[in-house]
Short mmCIF file of N, CA and C in Angstrom, two decimals:
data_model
loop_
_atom_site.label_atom_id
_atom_site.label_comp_id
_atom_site.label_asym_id
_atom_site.label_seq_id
_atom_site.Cartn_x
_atom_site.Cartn_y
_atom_site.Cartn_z
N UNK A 1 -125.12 83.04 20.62
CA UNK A 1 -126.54 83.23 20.82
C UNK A 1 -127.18 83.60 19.48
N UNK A 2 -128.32 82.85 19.41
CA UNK A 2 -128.74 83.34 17.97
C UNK A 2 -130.05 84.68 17.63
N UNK A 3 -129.89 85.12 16.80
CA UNK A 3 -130.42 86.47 16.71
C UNK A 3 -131.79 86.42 17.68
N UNK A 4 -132.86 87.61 17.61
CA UNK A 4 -134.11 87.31 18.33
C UNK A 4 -134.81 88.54 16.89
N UNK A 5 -136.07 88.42 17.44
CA UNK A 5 -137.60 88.95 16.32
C UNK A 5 -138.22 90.00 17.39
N UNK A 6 -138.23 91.49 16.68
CA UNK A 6 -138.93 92.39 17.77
C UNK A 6 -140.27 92.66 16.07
N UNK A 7 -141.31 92.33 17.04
CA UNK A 7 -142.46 93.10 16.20
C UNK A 7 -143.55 94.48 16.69
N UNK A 8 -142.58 95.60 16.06
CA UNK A 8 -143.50 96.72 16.61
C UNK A 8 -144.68 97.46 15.39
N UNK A 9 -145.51 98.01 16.13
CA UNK A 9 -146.23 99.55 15.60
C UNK A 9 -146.28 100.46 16.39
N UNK A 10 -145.94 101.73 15.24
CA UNK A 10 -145.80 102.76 15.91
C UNK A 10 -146.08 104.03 14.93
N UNK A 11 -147.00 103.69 14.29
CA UNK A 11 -147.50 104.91 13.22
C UNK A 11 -147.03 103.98 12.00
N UNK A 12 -146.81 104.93 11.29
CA UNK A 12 -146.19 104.21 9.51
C UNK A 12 -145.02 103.76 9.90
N UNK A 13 -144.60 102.61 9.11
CA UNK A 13 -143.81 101.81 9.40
C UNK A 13 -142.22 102.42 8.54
N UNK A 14 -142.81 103.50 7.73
CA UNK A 14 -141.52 104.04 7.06
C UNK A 14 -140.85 104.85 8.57
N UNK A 15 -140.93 105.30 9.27
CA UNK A 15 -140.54 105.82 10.25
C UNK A 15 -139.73 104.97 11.22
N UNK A 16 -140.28 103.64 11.27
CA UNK A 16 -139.62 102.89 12.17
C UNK A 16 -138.62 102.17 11.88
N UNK A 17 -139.12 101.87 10.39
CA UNK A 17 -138.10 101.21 9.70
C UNK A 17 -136.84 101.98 9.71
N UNK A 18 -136.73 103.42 9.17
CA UNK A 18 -135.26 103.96 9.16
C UNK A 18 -134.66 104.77 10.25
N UNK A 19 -135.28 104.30 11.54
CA UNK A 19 -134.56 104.56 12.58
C UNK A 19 -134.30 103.28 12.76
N UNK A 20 -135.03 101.86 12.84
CA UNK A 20 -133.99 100.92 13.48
C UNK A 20 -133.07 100.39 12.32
N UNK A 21 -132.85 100.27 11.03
CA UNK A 21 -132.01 100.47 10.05
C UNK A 21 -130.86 101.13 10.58
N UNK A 22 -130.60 102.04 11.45
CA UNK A 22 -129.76 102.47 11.78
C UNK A 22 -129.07 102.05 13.45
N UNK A 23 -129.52 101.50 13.97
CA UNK A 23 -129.42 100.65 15.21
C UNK A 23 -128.25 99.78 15.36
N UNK A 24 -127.55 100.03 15.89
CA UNK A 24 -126.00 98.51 15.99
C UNK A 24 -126.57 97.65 16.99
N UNK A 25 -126.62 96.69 15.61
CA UNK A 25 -127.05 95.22 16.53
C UNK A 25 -128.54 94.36 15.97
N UNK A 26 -128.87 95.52 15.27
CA UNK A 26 -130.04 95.28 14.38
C UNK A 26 -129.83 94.67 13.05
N UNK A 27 -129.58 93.70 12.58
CA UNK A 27 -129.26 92.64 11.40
C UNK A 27 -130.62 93.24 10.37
N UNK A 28 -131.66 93.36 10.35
CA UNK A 28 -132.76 92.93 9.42
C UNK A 28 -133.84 93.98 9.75
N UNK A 29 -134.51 94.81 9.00
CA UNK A 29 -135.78 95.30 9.23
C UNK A 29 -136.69 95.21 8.04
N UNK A 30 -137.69 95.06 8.21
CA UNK A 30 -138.99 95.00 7.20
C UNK A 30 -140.04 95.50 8.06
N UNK A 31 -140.42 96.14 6.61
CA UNK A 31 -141.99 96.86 7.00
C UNK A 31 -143.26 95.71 6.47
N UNK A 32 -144.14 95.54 7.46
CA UNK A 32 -145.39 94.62 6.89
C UNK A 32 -146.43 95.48 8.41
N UNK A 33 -147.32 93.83 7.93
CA UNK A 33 -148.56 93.88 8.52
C UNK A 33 -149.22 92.78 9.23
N UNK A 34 -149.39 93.23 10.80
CA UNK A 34 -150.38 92.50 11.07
C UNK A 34 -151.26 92.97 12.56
N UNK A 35 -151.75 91.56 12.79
CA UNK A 35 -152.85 92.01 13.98
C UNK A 35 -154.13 91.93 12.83
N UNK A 36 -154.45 91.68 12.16
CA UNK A 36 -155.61 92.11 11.05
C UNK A 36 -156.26 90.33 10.92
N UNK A 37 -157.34 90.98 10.25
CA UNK A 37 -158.44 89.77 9.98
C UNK A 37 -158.09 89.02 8.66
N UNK A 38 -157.23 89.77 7.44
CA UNK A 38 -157.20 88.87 6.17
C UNK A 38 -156.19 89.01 5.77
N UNK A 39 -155.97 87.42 5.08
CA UNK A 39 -154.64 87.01 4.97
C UNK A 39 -154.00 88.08 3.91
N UNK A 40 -153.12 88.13 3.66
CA UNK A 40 -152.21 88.80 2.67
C UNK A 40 -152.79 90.07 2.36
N UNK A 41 -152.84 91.21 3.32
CA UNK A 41 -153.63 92.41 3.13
C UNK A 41 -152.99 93.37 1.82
N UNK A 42 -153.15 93.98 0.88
CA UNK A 42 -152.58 94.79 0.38
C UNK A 42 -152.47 96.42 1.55
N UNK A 43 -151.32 97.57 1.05
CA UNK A 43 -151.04 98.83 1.61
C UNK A 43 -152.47 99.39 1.63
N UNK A 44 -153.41 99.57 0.08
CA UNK A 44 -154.58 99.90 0.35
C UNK A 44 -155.58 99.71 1.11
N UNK A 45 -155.74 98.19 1.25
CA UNK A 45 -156.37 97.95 2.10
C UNK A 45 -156.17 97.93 3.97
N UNK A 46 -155.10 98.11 4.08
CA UNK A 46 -154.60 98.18 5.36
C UNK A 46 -155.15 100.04 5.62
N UNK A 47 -154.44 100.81 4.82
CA UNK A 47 -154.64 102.06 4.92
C UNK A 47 -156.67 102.27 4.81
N UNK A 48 -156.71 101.44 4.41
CA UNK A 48 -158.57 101.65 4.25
C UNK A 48 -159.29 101.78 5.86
N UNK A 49 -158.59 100.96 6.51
CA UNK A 49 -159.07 100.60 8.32
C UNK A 49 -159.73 99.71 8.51
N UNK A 50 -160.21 98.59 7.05
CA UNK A 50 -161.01 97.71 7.38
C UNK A 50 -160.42 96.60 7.87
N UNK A 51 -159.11 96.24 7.69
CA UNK A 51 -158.56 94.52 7.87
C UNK A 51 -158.18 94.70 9.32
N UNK A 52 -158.26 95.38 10.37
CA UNK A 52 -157.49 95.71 11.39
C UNK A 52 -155.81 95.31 11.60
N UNK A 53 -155.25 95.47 10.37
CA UNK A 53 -154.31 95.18 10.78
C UNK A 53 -152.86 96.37 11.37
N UNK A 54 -152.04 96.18 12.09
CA UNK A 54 -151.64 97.75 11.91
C UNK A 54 -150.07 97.32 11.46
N UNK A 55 -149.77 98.61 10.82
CA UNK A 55 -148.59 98.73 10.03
C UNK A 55 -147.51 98.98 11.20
N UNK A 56 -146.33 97.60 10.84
CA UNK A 56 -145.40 97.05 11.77
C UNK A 56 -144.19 96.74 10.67
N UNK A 57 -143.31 96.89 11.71
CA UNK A 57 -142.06 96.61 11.05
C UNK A 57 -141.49 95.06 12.10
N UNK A 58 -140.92 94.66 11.55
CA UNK A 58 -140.29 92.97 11.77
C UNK A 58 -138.62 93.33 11.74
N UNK A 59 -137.71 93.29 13.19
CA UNK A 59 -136.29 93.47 13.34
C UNK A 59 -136.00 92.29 13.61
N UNK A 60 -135.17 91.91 13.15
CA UNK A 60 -134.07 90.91 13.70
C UNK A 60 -133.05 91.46 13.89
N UNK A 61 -132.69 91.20 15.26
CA UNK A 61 -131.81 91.78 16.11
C UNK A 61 -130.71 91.06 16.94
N UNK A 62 -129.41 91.16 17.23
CA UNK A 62 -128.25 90.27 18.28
C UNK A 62 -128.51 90.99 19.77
N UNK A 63 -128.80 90.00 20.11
CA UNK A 63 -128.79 90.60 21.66
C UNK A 63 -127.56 90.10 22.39
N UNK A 64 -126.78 90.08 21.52
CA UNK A 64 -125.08 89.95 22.44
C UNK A 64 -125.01 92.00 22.22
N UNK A 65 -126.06 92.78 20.92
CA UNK A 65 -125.06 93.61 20.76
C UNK A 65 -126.37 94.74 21.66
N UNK A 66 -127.31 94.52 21.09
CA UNK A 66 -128.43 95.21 21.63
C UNK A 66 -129.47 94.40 22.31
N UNK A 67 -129.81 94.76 23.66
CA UNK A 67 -131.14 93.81 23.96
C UNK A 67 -132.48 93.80 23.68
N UNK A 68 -133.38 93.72 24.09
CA UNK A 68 -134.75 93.89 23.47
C UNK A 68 -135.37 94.96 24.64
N UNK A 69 -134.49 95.29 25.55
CA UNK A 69 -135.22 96.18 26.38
C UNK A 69 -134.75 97.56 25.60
N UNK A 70 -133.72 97.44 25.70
CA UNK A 70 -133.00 98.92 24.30
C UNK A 70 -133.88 99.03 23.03
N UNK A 71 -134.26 97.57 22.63
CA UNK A 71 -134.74 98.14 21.23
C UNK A 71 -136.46 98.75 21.62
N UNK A 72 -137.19 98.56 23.05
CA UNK A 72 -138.36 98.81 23.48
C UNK A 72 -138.01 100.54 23.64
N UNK A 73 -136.95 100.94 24.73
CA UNK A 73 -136.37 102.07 25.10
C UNK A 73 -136.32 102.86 23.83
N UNK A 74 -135.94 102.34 22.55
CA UNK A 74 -135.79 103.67 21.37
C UNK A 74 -137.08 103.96 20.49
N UNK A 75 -138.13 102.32 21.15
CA UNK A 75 -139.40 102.89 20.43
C UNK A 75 -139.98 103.71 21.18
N UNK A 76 -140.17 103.67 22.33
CA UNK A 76 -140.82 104.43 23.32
C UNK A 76 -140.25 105.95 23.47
N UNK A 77 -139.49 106.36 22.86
CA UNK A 77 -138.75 107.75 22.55
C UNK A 77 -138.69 108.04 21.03
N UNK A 78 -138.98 107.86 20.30
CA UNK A 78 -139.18 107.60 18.73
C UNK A 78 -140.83 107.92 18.07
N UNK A 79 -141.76 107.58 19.15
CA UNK A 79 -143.14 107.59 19.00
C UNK A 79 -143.86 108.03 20.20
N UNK A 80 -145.22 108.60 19.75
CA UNK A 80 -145.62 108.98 20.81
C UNK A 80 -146.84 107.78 21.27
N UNK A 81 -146.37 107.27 22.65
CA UNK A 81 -147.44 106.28 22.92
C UNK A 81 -148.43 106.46 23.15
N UNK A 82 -148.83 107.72 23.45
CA UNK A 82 -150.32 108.11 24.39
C UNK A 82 -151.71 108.49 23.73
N UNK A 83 -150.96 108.49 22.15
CA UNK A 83 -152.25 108.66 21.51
C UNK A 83 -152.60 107.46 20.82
N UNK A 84 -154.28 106.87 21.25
CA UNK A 84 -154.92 106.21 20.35
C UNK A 84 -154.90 105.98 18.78
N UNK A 85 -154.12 105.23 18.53
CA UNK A 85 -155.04 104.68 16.81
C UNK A 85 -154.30 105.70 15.91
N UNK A 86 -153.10 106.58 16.53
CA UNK A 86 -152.67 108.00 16.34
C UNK A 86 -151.32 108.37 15.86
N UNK A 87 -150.80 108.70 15.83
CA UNK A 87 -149.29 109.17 15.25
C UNK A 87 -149.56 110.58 14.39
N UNK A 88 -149.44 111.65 15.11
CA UNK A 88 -149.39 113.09 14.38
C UNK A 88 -150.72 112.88 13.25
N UNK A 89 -150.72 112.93 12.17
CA UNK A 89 -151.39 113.11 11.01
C UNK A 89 -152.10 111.80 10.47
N UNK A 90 -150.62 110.96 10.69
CA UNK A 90 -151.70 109.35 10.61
C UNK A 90 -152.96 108.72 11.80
N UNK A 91 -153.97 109.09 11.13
CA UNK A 91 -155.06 108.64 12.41
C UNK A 91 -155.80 107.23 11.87
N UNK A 92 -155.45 106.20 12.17
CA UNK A 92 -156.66 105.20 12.31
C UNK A 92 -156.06 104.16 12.87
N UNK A 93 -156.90 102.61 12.95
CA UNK A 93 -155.97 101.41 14.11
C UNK A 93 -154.43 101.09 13.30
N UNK A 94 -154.79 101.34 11.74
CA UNK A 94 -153.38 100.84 10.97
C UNK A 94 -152.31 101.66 12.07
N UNK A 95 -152.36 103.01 12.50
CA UNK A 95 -151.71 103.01 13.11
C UNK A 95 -151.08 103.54 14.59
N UNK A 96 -152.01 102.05 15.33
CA UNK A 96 -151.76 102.13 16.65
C UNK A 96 -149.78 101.35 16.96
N UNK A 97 -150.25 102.11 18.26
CA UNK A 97 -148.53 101.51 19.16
C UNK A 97 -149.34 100.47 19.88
N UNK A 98 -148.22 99.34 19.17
CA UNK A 98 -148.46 97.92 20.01
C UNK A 98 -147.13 97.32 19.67
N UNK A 99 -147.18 96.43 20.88
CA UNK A 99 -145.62 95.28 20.65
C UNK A 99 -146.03 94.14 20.49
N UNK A 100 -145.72 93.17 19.57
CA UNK A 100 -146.03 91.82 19.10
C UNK A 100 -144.92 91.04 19.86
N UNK A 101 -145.22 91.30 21.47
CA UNK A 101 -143.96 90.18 21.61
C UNK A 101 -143.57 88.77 21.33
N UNK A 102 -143.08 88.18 21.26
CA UNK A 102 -143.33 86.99 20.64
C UNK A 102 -142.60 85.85 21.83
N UNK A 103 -142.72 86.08 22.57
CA UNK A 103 -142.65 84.75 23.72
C UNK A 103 -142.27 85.65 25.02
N UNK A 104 -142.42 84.80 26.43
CA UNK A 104 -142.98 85.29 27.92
C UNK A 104 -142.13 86.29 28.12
N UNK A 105 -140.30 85.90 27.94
CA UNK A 105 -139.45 86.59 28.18
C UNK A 105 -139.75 88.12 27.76
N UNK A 106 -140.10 88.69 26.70
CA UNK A 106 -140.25 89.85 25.83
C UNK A 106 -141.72 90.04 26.57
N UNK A 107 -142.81 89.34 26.59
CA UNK A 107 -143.76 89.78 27.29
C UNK A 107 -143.81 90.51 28.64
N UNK A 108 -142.62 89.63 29.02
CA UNK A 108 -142.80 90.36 30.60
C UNK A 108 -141.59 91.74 30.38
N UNK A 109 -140.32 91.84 29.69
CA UNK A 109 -139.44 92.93 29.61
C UNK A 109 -141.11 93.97 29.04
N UNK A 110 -141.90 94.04 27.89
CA UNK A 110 -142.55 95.19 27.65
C UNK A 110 -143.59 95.50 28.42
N UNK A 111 -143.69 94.46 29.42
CA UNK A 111 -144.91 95.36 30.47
C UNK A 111 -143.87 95.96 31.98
N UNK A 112 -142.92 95.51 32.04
CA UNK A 112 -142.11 96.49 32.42
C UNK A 112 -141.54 98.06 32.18
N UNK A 113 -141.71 97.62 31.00
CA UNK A 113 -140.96 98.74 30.30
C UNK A 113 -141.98 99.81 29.70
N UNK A 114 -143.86 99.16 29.83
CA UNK A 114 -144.58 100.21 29.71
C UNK A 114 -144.65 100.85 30.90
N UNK A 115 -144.71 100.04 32.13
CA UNK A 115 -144.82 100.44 33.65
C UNK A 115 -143.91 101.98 33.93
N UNK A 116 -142.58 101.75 33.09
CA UNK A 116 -141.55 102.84 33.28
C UNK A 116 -142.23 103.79 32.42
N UNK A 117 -142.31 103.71 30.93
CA UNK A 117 -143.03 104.81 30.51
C UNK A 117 -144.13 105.63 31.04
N UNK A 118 -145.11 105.12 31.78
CA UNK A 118 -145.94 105.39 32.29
C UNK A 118 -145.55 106.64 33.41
N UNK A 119 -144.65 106.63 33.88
CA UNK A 119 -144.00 107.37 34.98
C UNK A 119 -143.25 108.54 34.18
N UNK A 120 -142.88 108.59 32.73
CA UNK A 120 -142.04 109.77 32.34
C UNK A 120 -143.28 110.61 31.32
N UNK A 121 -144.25 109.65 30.59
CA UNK A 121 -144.92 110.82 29.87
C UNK A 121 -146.17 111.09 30.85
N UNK A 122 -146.80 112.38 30.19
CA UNK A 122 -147.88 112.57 31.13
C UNK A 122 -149.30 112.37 30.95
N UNK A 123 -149.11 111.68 29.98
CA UNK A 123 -150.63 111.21 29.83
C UNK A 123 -150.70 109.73 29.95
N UNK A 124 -151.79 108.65 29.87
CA UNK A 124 -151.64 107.36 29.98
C UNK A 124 -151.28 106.55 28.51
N UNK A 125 -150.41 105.67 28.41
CA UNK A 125 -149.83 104.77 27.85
C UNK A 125 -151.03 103.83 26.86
N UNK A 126 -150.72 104.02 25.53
CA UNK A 126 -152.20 103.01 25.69
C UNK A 126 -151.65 102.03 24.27
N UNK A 127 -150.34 102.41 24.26
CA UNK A 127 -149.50 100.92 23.56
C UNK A 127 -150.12 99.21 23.84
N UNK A 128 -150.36 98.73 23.23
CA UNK A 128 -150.88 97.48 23.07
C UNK A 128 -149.62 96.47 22.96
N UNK A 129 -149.92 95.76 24.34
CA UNK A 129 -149.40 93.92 24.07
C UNK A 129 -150.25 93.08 23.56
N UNK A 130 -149.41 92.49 22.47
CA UNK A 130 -150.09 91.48 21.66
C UNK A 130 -149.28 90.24 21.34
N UNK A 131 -149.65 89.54 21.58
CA UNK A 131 -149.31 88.13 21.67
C UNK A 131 -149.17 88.19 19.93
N UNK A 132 -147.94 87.17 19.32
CA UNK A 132 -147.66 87.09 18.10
C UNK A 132 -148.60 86.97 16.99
N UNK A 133 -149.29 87.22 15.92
CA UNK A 133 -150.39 87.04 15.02
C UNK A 133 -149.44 86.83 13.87
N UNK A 134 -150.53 86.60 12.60
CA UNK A 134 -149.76 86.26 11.27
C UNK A 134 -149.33 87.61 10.82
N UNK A 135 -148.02 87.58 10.69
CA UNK A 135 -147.47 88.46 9.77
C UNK A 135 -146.99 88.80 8.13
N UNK A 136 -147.38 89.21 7.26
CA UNK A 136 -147.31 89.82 6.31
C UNK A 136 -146.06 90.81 5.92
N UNK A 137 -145.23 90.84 5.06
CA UNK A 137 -144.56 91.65 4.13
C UNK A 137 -145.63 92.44 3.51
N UNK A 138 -144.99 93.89 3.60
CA UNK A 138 -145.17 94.42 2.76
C UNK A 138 -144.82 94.58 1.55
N UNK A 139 -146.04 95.40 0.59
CA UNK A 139 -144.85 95.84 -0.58
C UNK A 139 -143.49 96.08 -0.82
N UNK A 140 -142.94 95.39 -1.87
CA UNK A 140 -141.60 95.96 -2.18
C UNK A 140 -141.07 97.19 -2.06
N UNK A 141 -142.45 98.05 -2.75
CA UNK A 141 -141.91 99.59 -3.06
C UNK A 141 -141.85 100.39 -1.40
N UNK A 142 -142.17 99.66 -0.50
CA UNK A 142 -142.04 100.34 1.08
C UNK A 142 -140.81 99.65 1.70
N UNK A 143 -140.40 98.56 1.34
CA UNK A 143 -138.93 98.07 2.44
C UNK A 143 -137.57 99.45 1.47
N UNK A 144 -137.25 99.90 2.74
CA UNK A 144 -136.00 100.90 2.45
C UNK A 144 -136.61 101.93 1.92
N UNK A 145 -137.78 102.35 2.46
CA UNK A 145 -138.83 103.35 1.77
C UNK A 145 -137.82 104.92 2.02
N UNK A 146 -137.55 104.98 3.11
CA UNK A 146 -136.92 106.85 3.62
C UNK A 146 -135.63 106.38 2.85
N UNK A 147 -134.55 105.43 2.68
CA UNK A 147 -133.66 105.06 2.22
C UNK A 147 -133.90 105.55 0.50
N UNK A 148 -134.82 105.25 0.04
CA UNK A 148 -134.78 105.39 -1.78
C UNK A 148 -135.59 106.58 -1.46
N UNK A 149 -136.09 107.69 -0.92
CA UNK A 149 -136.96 109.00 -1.03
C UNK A 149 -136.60 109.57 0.09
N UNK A 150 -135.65 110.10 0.73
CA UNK A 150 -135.03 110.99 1.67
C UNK A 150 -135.86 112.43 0.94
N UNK A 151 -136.26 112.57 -0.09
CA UNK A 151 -136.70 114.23 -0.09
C UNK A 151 -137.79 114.45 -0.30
N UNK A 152 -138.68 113.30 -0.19
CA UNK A 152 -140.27 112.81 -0.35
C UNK A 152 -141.21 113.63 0.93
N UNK A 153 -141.74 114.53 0.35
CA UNK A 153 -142.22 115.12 1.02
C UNK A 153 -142.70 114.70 2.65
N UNK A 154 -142.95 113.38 3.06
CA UNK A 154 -143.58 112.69 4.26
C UNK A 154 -142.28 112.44 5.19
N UNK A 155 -140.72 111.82 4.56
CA UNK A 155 -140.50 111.80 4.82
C UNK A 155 -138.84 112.77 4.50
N UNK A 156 -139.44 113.88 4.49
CA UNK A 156 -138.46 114.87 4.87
C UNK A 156 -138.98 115.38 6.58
N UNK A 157 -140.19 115.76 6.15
CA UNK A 157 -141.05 116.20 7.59
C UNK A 157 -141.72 115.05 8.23
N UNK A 158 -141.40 114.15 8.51
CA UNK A 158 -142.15 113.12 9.42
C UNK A 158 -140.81 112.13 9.95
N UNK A 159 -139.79 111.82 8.74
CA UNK A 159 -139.19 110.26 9.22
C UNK A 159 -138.11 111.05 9.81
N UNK A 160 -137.53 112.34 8.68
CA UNK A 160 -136.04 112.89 9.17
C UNK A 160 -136.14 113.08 10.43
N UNK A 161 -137.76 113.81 11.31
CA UNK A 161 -137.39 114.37 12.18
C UNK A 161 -137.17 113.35 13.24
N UNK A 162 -137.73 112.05 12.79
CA UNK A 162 -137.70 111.08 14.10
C UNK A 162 -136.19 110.29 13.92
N UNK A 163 -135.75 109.92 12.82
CA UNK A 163 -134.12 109.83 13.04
C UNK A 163 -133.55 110.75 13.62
N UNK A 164 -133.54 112.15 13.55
CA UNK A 164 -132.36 113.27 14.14
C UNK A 164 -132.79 112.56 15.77
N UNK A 165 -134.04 112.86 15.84
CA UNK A 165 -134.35 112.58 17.35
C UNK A 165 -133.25 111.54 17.66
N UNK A 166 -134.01 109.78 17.32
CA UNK A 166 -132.78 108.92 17.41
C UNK A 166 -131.17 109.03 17.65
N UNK A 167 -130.75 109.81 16.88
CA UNK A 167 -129.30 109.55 16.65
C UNK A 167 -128.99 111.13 17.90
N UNK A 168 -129.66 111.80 18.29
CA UNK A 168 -129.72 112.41 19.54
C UNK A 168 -129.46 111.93 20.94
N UNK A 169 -130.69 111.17 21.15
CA UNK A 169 -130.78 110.37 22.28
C UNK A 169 -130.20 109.09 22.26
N UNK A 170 -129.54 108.44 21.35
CA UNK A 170 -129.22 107.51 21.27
C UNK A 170 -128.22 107.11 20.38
N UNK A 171 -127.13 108.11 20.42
CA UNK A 171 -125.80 108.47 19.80
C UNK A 171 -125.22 107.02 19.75
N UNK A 172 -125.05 106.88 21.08
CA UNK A 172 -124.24 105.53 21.12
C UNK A 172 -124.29 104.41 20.59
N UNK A 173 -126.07 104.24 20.47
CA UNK A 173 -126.31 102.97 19.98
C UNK A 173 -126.75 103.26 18.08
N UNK A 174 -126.31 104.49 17.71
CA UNK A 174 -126.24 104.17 16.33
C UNK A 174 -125.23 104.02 15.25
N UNK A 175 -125.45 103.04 14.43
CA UNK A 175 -124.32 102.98 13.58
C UNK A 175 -123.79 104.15 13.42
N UNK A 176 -122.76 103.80 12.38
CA UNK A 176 -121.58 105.23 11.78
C UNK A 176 -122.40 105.47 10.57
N UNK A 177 -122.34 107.00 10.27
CA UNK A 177 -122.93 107.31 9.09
C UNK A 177 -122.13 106.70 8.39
#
């Protein structure tokens, strides 16, 4: 079976990136951009709030090893869905929770799988399905961003704490240190 493409947001993409970096079964992660109005956005301008685009990371993933409902299950425990446009400190659309599913199968597993969330947190869900848009790479200096600055102030207090989380709840499904 050949690999599959999960496109999420879920706040800054340095966060998401080095929790699924650590995922068995996860081949590939990159941080970029989309959902937005102009082509080839720069970080500034994304961070500005004008291009609407929001900051997403791009997995390629084996679903002989992990499925795409698991890789939905560790975003949905990794981030908080219930706030608007929101993630702790980062506030604007760059960074809303949305899933870029990219064909019916994945469409219909994440409106399932918001249906379930909906039932464990206590406020309402307001993660966005979005049908695939153009996607963008980011800068160089952000792919393997927590990877080259583990003591960077953002992500000592922002990324570490959402990996420990990860490798908590989801012992099993993470690589070996």
């Amino acid at each position: 079976m050949a690999s599959e493409i999960a496109v999420l947001g879920g706040g800054c993409f340095w966060c998401l990136e080095a929790v699924y970096q650590q995922v068995k079964g996860v081949e590939a992660v990159e941080s970029g951009y989309t959902g937005g109005a102009v082509d080839h956005p720069s970080y500034e301008q994304v961070c500005g709030g004008q291009t609407g685009h929001a900051e997403v990371i791009k997995l390629r993933f084996d679903p002989l090893q992990i499925s795409y409902r698991e890789i939905l299950e560790i975003f949905f425990t990794i981030h908080d869905p219930t706030t608007l446009n929101r993630q702790g400190n980062d506030v604007g659309t760059q960074y809303r929770s949305v899933i870029y599913y990219q064909d019916e199968q994945q469409h219909d597993i994440a409106r399932h799988i918001v249906a379930e969330m909906a039932l464990v947190w206590d406020a309402p869900i307001v993660t966005e399905l979005s049908a695939p848009q153009p996607y963008f790479k980011a800068e160089d200096y952000h792919q393997n961003y927590f990877q080259q600055h583990p003591f960077q102030g953002y992500c000592a207090f922002v990324v570490a704490p959402k990996l420990a989380k990860f490798r908590e709840v989801f012992a099993q499904k993470s690589k070996p240190e």
